[in-house]
Coordinates of N, CA and C in Angstrom, one line a residue:
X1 N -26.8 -18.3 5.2 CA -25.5 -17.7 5.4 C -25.6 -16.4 6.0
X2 N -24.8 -15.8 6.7 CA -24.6 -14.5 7.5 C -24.3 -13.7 6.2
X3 N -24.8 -12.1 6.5 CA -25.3 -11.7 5.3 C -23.5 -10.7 5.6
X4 N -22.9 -10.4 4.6 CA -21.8 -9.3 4.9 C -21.8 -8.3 5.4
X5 N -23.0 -7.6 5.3 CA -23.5 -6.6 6.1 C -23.3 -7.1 7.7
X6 N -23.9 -8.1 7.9 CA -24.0 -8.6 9.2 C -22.2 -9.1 10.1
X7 N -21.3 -9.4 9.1 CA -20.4 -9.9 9.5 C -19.9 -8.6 9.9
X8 N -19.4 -7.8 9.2 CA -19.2 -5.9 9.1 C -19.6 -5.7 10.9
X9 N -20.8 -5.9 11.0 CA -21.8 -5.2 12.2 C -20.9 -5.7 13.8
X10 N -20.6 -7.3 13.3 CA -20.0 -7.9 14.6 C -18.6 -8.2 14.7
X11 N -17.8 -7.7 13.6 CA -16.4 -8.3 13.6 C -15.4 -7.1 13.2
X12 N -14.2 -7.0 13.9 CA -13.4 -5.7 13.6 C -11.9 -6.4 12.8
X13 N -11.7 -5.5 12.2 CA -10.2 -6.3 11.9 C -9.6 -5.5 11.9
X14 N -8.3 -5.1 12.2 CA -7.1 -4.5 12.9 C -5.7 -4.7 11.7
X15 N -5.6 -4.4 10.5 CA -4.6 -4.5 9.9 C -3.0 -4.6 10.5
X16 N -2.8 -3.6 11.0 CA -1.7 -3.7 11.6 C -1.1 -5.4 13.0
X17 N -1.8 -5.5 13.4 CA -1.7 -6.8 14.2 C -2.7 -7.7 13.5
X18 N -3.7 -8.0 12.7 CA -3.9 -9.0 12.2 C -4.7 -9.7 12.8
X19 N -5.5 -9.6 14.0 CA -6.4 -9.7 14.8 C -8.0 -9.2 14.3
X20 N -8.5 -10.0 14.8 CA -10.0 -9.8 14.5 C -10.6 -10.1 16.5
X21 N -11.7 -8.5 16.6 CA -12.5 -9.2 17.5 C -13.8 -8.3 17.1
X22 N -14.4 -8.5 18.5 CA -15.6 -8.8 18.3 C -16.0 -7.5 18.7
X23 N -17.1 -6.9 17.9 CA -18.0 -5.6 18.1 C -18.9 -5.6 19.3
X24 N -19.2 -6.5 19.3 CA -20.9 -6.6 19.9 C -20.6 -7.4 20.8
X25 N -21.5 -8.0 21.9 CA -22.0 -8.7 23.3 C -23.3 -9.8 21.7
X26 N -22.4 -11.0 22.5 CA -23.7 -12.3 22.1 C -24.5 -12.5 22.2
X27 N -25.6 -12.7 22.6 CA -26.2 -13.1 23.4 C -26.6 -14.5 23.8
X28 N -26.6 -15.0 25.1 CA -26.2 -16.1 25.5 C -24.5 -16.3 25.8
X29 N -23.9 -15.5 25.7 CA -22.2 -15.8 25.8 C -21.7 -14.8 26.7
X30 N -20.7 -15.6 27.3 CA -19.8 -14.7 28.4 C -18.6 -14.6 27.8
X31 N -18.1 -15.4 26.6 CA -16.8 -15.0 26.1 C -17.2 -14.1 24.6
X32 N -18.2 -13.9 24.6 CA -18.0 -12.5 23.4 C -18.8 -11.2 23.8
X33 N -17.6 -10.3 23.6 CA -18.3 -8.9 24.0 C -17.0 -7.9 23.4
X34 N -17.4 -7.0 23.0 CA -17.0 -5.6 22.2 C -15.3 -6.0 22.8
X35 N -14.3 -5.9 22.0 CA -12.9 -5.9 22.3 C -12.4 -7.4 22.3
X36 N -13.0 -8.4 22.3 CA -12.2 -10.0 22.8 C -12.5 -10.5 21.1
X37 N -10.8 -11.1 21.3 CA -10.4 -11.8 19.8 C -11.2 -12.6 19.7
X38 N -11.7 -12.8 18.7 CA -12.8 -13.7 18.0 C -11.7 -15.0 17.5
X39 N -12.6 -15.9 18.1 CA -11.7 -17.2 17.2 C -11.0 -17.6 18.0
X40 N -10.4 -19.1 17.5 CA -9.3 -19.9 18.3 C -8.4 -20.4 17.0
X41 N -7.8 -21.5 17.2 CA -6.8 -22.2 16.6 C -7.2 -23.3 16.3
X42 N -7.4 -23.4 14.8 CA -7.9 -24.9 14.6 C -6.3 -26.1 14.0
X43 N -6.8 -27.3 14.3 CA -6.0 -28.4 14.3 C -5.1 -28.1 13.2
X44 N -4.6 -27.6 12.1 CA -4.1 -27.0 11.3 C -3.6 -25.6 11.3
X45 N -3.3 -25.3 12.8 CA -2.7 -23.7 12.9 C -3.7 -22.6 12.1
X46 N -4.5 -22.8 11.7 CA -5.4 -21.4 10.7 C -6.1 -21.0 12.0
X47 N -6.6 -19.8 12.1 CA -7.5 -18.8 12.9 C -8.8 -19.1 12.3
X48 N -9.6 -19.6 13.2 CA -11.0 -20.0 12.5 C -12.0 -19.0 13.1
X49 N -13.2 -18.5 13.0 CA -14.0 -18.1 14.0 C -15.6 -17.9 13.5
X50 N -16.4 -18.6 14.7 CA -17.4 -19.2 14.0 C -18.5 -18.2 14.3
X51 N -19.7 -17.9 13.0 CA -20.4 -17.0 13.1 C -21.8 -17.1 13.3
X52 N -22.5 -17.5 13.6 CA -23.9 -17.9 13.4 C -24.0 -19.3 13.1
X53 N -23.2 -20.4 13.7 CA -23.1 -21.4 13.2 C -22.2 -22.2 11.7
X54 N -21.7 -21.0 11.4 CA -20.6 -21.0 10.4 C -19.6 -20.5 10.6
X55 N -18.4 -21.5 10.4 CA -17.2 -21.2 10.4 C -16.0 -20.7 9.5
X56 N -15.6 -19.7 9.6 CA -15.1 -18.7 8.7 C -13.5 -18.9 9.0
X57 N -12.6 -18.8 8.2 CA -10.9 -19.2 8.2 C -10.1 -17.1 8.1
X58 N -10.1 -17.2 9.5 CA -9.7 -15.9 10.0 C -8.5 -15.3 8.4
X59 N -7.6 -15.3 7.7 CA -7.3 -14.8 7.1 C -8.7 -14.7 5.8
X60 N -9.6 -15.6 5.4 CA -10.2 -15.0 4.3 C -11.0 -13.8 5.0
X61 N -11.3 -13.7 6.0 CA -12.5 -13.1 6.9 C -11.5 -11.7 7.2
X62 N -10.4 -12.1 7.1 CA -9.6 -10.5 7.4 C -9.8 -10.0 5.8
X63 N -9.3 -10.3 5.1 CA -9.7 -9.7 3.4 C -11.0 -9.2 3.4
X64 N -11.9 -10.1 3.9 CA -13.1 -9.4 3.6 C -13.1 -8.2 4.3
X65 N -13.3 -8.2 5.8 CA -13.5 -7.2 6.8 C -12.7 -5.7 6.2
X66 N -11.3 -6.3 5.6 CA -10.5 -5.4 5.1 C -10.9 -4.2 3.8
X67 N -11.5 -5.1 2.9 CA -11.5 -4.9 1.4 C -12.7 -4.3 1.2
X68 N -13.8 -5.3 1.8 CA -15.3 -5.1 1.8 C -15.8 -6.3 0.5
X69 N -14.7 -7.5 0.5 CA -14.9 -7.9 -1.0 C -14.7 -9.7 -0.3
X70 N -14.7 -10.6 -1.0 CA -14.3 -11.9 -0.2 C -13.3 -12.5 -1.3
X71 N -12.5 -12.6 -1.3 CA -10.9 -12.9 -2.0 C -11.2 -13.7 -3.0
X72 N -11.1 -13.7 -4.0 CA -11.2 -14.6 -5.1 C -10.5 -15.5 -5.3
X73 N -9.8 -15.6 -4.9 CA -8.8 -17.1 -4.8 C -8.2 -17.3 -3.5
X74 N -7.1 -17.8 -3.4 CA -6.7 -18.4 -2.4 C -5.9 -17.1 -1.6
X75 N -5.6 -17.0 -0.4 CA -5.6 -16.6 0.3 C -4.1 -17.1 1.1
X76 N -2.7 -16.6 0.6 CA -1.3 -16.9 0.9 C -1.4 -16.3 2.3
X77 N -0.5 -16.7 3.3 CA 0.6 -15.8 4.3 C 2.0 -16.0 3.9
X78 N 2.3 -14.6 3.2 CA 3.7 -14.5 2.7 C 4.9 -15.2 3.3
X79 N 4.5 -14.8 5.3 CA 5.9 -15.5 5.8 C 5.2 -17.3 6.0
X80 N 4.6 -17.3 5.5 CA 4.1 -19.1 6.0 C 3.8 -19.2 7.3
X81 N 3.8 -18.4 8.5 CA 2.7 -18.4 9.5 C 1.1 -18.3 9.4
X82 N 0.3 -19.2 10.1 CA -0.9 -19.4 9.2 C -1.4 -18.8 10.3
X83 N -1.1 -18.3 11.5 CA -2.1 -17.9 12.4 C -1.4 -16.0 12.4
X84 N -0.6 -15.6 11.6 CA -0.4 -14.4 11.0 C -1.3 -13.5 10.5
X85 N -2.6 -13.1 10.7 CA -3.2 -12.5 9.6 C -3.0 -11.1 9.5
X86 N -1.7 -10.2 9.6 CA -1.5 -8.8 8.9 C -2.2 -8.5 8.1
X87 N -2.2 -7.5 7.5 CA -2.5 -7.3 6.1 C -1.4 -7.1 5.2
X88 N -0.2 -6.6 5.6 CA 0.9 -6.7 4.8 C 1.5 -8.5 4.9
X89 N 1.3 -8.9 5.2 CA 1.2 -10.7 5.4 C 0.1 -11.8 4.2
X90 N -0.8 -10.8 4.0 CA -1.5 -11.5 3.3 C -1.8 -10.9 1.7
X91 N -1.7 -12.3 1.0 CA -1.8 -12.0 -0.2 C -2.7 -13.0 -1.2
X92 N -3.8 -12.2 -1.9 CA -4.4 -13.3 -2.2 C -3.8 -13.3 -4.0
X93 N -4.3 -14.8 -4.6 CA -3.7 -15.7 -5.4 C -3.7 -16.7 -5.9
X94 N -3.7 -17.2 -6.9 CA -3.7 -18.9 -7.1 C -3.6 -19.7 -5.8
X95 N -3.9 -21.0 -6.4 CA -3.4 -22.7 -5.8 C -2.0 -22.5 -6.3
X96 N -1.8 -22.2 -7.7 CA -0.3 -22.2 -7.8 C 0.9 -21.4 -6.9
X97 N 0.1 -20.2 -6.7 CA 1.2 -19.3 -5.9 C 1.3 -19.6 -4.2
X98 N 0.3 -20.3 -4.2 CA 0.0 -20.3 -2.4 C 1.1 -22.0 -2.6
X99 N 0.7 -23.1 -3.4 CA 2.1 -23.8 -3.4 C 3.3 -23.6 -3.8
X100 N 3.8 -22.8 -4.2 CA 4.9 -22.0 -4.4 C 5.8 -21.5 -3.1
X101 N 5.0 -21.5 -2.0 CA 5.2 -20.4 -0.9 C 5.8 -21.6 0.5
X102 N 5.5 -22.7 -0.5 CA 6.1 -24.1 1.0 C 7.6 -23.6 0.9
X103 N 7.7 -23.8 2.4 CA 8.6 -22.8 3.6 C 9.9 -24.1 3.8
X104 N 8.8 -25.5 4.3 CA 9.7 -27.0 4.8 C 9.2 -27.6 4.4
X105 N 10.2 -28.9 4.1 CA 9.9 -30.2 3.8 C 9.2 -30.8 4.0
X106 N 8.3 -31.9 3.3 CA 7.3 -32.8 4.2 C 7.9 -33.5 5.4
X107 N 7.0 -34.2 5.9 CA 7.6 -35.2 7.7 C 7.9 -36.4 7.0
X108 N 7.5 -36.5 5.9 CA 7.9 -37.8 5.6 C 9.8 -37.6 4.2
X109 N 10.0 -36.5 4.3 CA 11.2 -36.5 3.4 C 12.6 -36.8 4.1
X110 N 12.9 -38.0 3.8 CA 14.1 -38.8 4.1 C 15.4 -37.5 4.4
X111 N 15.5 -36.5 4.0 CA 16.8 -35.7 3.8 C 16.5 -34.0 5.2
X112 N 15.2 -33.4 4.9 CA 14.8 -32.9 5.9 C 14.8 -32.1 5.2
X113 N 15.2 -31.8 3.5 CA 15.2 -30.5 3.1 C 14.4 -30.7 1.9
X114 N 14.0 -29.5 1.7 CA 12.8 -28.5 0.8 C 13.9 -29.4 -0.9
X115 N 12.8 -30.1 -1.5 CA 13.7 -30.1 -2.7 C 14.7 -30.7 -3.0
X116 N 15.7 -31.4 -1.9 CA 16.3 -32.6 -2.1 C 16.0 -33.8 -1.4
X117 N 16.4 -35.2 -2.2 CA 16.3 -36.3 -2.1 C 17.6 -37.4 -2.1
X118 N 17.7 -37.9 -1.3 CA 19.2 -39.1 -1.8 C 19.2 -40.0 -3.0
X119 N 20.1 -39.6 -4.0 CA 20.5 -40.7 -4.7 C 21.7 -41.1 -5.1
X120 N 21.8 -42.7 -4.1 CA 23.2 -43.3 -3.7 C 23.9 -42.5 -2.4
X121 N 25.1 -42.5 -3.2 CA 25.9 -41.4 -2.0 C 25.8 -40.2 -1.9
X122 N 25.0 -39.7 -3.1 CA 24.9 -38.2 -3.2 C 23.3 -37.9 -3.2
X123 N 23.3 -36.6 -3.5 CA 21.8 -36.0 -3.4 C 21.3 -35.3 -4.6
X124 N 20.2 -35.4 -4.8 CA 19.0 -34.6 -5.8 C 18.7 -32.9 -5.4
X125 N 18.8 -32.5 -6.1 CA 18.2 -31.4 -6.3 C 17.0 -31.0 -7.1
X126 N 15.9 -31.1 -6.8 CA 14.7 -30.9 -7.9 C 13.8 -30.3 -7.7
X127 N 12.7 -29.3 -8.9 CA 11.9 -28.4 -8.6 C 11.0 -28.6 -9.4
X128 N 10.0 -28.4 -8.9 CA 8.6 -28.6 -9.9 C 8.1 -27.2 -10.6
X129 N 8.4 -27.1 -11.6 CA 7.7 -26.0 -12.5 C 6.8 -26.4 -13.5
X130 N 5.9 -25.7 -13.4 CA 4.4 -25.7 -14.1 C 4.0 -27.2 -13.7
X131 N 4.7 -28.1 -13.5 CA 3.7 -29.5 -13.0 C 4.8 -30.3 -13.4
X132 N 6.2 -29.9 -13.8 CA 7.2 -30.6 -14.5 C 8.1 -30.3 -13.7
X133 N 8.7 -32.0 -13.3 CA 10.3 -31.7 -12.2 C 11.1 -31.7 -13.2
X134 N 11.9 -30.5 -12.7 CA 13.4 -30.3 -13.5 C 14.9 -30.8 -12.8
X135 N 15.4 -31.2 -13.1 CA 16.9 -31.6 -12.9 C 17.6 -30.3 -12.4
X136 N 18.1 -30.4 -10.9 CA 18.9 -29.6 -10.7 C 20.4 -29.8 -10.6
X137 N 20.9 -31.0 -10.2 CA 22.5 -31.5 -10.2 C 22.2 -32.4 -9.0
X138 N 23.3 -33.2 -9.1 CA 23.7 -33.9 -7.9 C 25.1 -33.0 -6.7
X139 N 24.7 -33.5 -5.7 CA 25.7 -32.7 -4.5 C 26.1 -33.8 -3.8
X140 N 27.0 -33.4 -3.1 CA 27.7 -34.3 -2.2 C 26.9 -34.1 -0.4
X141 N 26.7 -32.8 -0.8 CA 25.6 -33.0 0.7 C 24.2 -32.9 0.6
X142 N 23.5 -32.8 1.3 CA 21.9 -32.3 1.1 C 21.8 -31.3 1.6
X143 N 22.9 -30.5 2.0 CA 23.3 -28.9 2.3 C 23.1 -28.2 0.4
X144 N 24.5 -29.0 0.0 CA 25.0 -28.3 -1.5 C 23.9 -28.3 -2.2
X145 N 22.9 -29.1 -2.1 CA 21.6 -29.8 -3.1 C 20.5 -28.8 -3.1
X146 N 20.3 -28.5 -1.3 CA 19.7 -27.7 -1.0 C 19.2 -26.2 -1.8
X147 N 20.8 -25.7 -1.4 CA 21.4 -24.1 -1.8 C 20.7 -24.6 -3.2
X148 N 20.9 -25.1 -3.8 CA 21.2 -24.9 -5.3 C 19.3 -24.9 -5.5
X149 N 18.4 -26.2 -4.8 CA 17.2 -26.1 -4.9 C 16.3 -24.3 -4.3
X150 N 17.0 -23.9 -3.3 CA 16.5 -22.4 -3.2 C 16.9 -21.6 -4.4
X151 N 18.1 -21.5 -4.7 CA 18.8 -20.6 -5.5 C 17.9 -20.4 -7.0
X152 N 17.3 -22.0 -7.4 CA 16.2 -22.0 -8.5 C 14.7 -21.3 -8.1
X153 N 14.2 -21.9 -7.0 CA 13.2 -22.0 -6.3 C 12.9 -20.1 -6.3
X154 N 14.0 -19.4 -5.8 CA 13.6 -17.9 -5.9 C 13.5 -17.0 -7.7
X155 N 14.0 -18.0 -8.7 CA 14.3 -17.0 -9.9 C 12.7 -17.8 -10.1
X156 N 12.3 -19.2 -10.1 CA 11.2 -19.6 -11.0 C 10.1 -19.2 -10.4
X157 N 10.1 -19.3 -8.9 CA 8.7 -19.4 -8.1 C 8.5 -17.8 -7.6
X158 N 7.4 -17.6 -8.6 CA 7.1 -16.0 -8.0 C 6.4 -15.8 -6.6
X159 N 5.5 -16.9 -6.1 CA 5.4 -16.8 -4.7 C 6.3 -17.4 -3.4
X160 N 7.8 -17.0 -4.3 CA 8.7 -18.2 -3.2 C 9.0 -16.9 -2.4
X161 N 8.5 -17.0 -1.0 CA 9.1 -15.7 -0.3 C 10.1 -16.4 0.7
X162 N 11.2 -17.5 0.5 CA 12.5 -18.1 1.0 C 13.6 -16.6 0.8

């Protein structure tokens, strides 16, 4: 594994824009040299960038470079942009808080909104707390269903940044 010392030596990170590049000239490479963003975009929108044959997920790699420490848990982007890595953007935290922080609905949700579902002519409203869905009312739209699923979503979910 690349020693942290060594990551420190070749990689800068830029708090304010969230950007990481590169210290050093590679050798063997004409796309890394002192100033050029390290990394691309992997199939999942995250900022990846690969170091000695290891590939590092640009926000845990900004914590480190930042902190001098490697994040103990999971590693949020507040506004749900995953290729965002600020430093005021990132926050590290549970599995619980980083799922807390879903922004939209799956592709597969029949209604297109966060938390509601159709049932019959009307709509569900529901939230998952601690691992338990709770009843939120039925609506006449999956607008009304909606409001009411954020409205809970911001008092229960401490990583809900909606």
């Amino acid at each position: 594994m690349t020693s942290e010392t060594h990551l420190s030596d070749l990689l800068a990170y830029e708090p304010e824009t969230g950007i990481i590049t590169w210290k050093v000239t590679r050798p063997g490479s004409k796309k890394i040299a002192p100033g050029v963003v390290a990394g691309c975009l992997n199939g999942n929108g995250y900022v990846v960038i690969r170091v000695n044959g290891l590939l590092y997920l640009g926000h845990r790699l900004a914590v480190f470079l930042h902190t001098g420490k490697w994040p103990d848990g999971k590693v949020d982007h507040r506004n749900g942009v995953k290729n965002d890595n600020k430093w005021l953007n990132l926050r590290v935290g549970t599995q619980k808080l980083n799922a807390q922080n879903v922004r939209t609905a799956s592709k597969n949700s029949s209604t297109g909104f966060l938390g509601v579902y159709p049932s019959g002519k009307r709509f569900v409203a529901q939230i998952g707390i601690d691992g338990r869905p709770k009843f939120l009312g039925r609506f006449n739209t999956p607008e009304e269903a909606h409001q009411r699923y954020l409205e809970e979503k911001r008092k229960q979910h401490e990583g809900c940044t909606l």
